[in-house]
Coordinates of C-alpha atoms in Angstrom, one line a residue:
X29 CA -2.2 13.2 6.0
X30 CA -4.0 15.7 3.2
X31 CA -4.4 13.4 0.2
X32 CA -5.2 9.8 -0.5
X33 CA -5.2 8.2 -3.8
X34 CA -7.3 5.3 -4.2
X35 CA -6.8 3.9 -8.2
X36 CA -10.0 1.4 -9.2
X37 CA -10.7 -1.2 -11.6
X38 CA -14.6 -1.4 -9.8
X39 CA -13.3 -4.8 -8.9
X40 CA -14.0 -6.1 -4.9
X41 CA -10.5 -5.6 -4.0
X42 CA -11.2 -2.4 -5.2
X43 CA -14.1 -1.6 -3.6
X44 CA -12.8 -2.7 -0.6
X45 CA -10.2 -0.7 -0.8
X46 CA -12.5 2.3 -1.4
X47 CA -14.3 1.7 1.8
X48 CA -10.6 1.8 3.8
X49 CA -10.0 4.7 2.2
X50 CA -13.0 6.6 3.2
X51 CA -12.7 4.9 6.8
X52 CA -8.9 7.1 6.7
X53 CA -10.4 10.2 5.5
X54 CA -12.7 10.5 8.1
X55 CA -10.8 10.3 10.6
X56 CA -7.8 12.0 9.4
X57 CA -9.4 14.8 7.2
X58 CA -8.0 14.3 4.1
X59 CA -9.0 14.6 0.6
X60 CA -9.5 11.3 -1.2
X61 CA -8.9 11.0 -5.2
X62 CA -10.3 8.2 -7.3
X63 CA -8.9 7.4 -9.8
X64 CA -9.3 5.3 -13.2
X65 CA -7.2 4.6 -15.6
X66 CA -8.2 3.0 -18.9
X67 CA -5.3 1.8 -21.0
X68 CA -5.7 1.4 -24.6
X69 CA -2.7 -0.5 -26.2
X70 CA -1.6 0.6 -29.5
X71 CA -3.8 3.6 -29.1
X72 CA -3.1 6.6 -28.3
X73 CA -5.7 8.9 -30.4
X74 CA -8.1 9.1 -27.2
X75 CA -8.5 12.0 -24.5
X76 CA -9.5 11.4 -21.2
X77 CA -12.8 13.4 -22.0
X78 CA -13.7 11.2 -24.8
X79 CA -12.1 13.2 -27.5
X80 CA -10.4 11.3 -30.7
X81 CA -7.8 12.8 -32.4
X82 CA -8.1 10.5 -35.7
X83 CA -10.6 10.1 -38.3
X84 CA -13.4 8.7 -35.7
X85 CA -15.0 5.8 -36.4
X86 CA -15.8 2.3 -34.5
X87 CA -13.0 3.2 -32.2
X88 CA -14.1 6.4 -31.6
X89 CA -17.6 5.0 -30.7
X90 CA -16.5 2.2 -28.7
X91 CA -14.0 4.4 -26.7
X92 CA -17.0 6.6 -26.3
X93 CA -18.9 4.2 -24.7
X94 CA -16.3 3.0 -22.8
X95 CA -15.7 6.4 -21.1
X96 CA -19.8 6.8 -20.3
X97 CA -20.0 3.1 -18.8
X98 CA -16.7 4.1 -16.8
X99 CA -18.3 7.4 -15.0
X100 CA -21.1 5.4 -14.0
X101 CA -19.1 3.0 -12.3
X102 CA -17.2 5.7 -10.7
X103 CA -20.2 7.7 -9.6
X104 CA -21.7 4.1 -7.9
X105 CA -18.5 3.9 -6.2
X106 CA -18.3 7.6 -4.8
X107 CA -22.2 7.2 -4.0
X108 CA -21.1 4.3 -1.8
X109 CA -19.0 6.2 0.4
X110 CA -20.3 6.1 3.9
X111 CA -19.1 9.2 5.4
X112 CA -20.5 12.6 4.1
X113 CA -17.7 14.7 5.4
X114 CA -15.2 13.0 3.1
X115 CA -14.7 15.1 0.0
X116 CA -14.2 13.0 -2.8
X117 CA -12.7 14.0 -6.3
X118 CA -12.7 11.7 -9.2
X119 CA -10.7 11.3 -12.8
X120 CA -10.9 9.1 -15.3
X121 CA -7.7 8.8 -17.6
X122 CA -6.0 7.5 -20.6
X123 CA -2.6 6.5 -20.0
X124 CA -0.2 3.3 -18.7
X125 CA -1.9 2.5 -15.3
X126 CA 1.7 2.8 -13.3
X127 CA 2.6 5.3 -15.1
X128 CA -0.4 7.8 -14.5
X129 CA -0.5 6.6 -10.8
X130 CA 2.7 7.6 -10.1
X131 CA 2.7 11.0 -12.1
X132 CA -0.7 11.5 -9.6
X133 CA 1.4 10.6 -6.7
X134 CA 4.2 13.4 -7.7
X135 CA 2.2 15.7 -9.0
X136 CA -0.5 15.9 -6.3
X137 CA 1.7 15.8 -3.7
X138 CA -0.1 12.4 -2.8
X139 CA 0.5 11.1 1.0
X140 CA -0.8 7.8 0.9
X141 CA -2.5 5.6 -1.6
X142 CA -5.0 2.6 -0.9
X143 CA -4.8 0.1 -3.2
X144 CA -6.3 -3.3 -3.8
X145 CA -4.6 -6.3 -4.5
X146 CA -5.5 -10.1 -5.7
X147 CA -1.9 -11.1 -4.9
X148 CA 0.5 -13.1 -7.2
X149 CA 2.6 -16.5 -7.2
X150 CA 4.4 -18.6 -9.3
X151 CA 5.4 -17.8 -12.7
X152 CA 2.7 -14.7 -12.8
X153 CA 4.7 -13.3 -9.9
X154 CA 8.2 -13.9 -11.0
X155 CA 7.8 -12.7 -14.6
X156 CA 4.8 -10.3 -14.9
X157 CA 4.1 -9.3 -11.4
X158 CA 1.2 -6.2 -11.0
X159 CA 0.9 -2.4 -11.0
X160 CA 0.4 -3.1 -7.1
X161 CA 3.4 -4.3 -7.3
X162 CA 4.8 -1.3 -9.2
X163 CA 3.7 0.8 -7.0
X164 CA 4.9 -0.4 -3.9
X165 CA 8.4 -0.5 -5.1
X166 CA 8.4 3.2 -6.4
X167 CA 5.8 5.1 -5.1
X168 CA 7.4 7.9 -2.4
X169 CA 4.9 8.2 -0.6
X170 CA 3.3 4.7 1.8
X171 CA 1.2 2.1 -0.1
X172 CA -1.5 0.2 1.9
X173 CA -2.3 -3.0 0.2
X174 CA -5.7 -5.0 1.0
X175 CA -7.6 -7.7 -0.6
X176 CA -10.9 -8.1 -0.7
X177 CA -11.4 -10.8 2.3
X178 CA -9.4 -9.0 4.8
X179 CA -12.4 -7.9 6.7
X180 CA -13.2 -4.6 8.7
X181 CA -10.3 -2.3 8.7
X182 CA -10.4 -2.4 12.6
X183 CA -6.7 -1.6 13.3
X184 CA -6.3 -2.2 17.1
X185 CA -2.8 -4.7 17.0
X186 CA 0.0 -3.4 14.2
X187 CA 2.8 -5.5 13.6
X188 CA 6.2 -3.9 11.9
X189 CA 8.7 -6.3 12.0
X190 CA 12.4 -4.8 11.5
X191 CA 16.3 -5.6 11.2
X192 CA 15.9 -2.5 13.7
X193 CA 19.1 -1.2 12.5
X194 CA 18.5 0.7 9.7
X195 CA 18.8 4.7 10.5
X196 CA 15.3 6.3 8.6
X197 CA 12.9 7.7 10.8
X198 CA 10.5 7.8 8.3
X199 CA 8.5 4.8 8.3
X200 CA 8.6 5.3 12.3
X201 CA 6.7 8.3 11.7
X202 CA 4.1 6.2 9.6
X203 CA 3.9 3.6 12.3
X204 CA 3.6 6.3 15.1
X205 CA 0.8 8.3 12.9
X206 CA -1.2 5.1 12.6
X207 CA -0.9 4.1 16.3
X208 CA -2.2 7.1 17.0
X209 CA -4.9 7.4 14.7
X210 CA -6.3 4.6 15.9
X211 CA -5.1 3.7 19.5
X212 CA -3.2 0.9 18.9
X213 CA -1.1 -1.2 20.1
X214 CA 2.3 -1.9 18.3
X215 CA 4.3 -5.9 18.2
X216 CA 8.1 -4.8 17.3
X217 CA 9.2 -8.2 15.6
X218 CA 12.4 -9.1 14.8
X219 CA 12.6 -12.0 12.5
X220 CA 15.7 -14.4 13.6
X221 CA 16.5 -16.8 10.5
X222 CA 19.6 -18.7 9.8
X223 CA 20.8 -15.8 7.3
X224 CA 20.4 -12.9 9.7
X225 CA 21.1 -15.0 13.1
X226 CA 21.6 -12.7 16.3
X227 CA 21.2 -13.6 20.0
X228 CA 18.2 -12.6 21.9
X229 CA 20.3 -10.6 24.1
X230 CA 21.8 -8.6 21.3
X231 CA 18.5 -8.4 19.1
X232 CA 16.9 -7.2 22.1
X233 CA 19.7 -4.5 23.0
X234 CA 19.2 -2.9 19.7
X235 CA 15.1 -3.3 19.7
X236 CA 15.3 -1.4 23.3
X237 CA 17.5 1.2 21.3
X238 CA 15.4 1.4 18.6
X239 CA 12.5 2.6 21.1
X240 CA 14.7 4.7 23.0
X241 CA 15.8 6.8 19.6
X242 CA 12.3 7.0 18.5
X243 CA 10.5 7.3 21.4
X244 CA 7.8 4.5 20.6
X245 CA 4.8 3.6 23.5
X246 CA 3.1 1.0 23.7
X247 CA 4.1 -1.4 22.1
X248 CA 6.2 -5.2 22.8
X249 CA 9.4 -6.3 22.1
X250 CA 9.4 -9.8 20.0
X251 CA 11.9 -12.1 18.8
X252 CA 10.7 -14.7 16.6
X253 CA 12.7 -17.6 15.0
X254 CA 11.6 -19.2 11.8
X255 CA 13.7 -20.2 8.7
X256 CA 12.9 -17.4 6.2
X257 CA 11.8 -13.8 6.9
X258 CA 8.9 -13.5 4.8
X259 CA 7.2 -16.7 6.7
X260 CA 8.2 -15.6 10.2
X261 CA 6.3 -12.1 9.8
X262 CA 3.5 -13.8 8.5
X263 CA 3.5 -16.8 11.1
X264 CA 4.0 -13.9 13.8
X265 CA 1.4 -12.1 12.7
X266 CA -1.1 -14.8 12.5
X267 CA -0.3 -15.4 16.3
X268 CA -0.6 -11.4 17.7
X269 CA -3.7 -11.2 15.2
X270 CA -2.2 -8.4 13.7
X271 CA -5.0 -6.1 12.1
X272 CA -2.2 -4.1 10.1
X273 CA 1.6 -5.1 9.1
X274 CA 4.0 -1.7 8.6
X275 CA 7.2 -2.5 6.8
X276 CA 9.8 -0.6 5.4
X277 CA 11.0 -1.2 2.2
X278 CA 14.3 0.3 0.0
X279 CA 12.4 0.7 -3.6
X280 CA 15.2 -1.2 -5.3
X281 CA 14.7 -1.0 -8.8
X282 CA 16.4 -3.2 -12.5
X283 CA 19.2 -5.5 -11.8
X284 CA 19.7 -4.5 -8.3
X285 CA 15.7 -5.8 -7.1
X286 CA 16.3 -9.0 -9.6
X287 CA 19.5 -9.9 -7.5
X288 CA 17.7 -9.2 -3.9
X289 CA 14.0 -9.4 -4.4
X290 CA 11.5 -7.5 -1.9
X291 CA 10.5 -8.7 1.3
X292 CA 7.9 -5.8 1.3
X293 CA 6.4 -7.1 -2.1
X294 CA 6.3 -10.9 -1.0
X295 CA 4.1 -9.8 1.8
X296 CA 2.0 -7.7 -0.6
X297 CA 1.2 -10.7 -2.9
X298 CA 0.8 -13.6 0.0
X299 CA -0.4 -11.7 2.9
X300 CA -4.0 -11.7 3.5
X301 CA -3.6 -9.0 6.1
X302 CA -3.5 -5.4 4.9
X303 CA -0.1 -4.1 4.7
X304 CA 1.6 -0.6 4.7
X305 CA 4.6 -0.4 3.1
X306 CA 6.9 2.7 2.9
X307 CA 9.9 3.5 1.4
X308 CA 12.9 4.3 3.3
X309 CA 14.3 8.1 3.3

């Protein structure tokens, strides 16, 4: 891991995230971006550095001050980093918030961002949903979610719970990078509802393959019943304590993601446990 992006609204999900995000580059090396983004809707006259290209004014003033009282909050945040071998670039931008995040993410070659999340439900969640959101669903690179009550990011029990027979090795090599950079210990879950029902001897035939092919240590096998997936990963995770979920996720996007719906973003906006989500390749 080389790059993290961490994008900030100085709220405490934000900050919290920050602080996880420091915690990662220490001990993995990387570089850490922060990253802004002020949107102005309706518009789009203003440059990043404060520039206007109309005939100035109130709105030139106000975006002005707007752009000083946003550097100051960014430097408060950077001076709150804990660790002084973390190198720590920040940018302040102009632009749709999804959209800038994940130009960053292509263009910088981003391999994980940290993001904070207040989580959704009801109407909010079914028709406006977040830029978290957003960016679990499309980002290509993994997406760690936290909110700000989800305590020291102390990861010694990860749960990834799995249909265990999808084919991508990538979000294997996620879970095995995090097991190893912190020594822990991994719960394979697979959630048996009505929908999806298989017997334990089958479920745990393919689990046991599943480890085989990737070549997983420690770690336990789990079968855990409950009536809809979402629930049991949560349910399960409140009983192993989990201090990080993994779970894969398929990006569907339009009609397709209307029809089906996200497991992955369900847990983002309900969980109170930091999750990793990554996109299957």
């Amino acid at each position: 891991m080389k790059k993290i992006l961490v994008p900030t609204d100085f709220s405490a999900e934000a900050q919290h995230a920050f602080d996880i995000a420091t915690q990662l580059a220490h001990l993995s090396g990387a570089e850490l971006k922060l990253l802004n983004v002020i949107e102005m809707n309706g518009t789009p006259n203003f440059a990043a550095t404060g520039d206007y290209m109309g005939s100035g004014g109130v709105e030139q003033l106000y975006m002005v001050k707007l752009l000083e009282s946003t550097r100051d909050q960014m430097r408060r945040m950077m001076n709150s980093n804990q660790f002084s071998d973390v190198r720590i670039l920040d940018e302040v931008d102009v632009d749709d918030i999804f959209h800038n995040i994940r130009k960053k993410i292509t263009q910088e070659s981003i391999d994980l961002v940290v993001m904070g999340t207040k989580g959704a439900d009801g109407l909010n969640e079914m028709l406006i949903g977040s830029n978290t959101e957003k960016v679990v669903r499309q980002a290509h690179c993994p997406v760690l979610t936290v909110k700000a009550n989800s305590g020291p990011f102390d990861v010694r029990t990860i749960v990834f719970p799995s249909n265990f027979r999808e084919d991508s090795p990538y979000p294997v090599d996620v879970l095995k990078y995090f097991q190893k950079l912190f020594n822990a210990h991994v719960h394979l879950v697979y959630i048996n509802t009505p929908t999806t029902f298989g017997t334990s001897r089958e479920s745990k035939a393919r689990m046991e393959d599943f480890v085989r092919r990737y070549n997983l240590e420690n770690y336990t096998l789990n079968i855990h019943n409950d009536s809809v997936e979402e629930d049991g990963i949560l349910s399960f995770a409140d009983e192993v304590n989990a201090d990080l979920i993994i779970m894969a996720t398929h990006g569907r996007t339009g009609f397709s993601h209307l029809l089906s719906g996200s497991i992955a973003e369900d847990m983002v906006n309900h969980a109170q446990r930091p999750i990793l989500t990554c996109h299957m390749k």
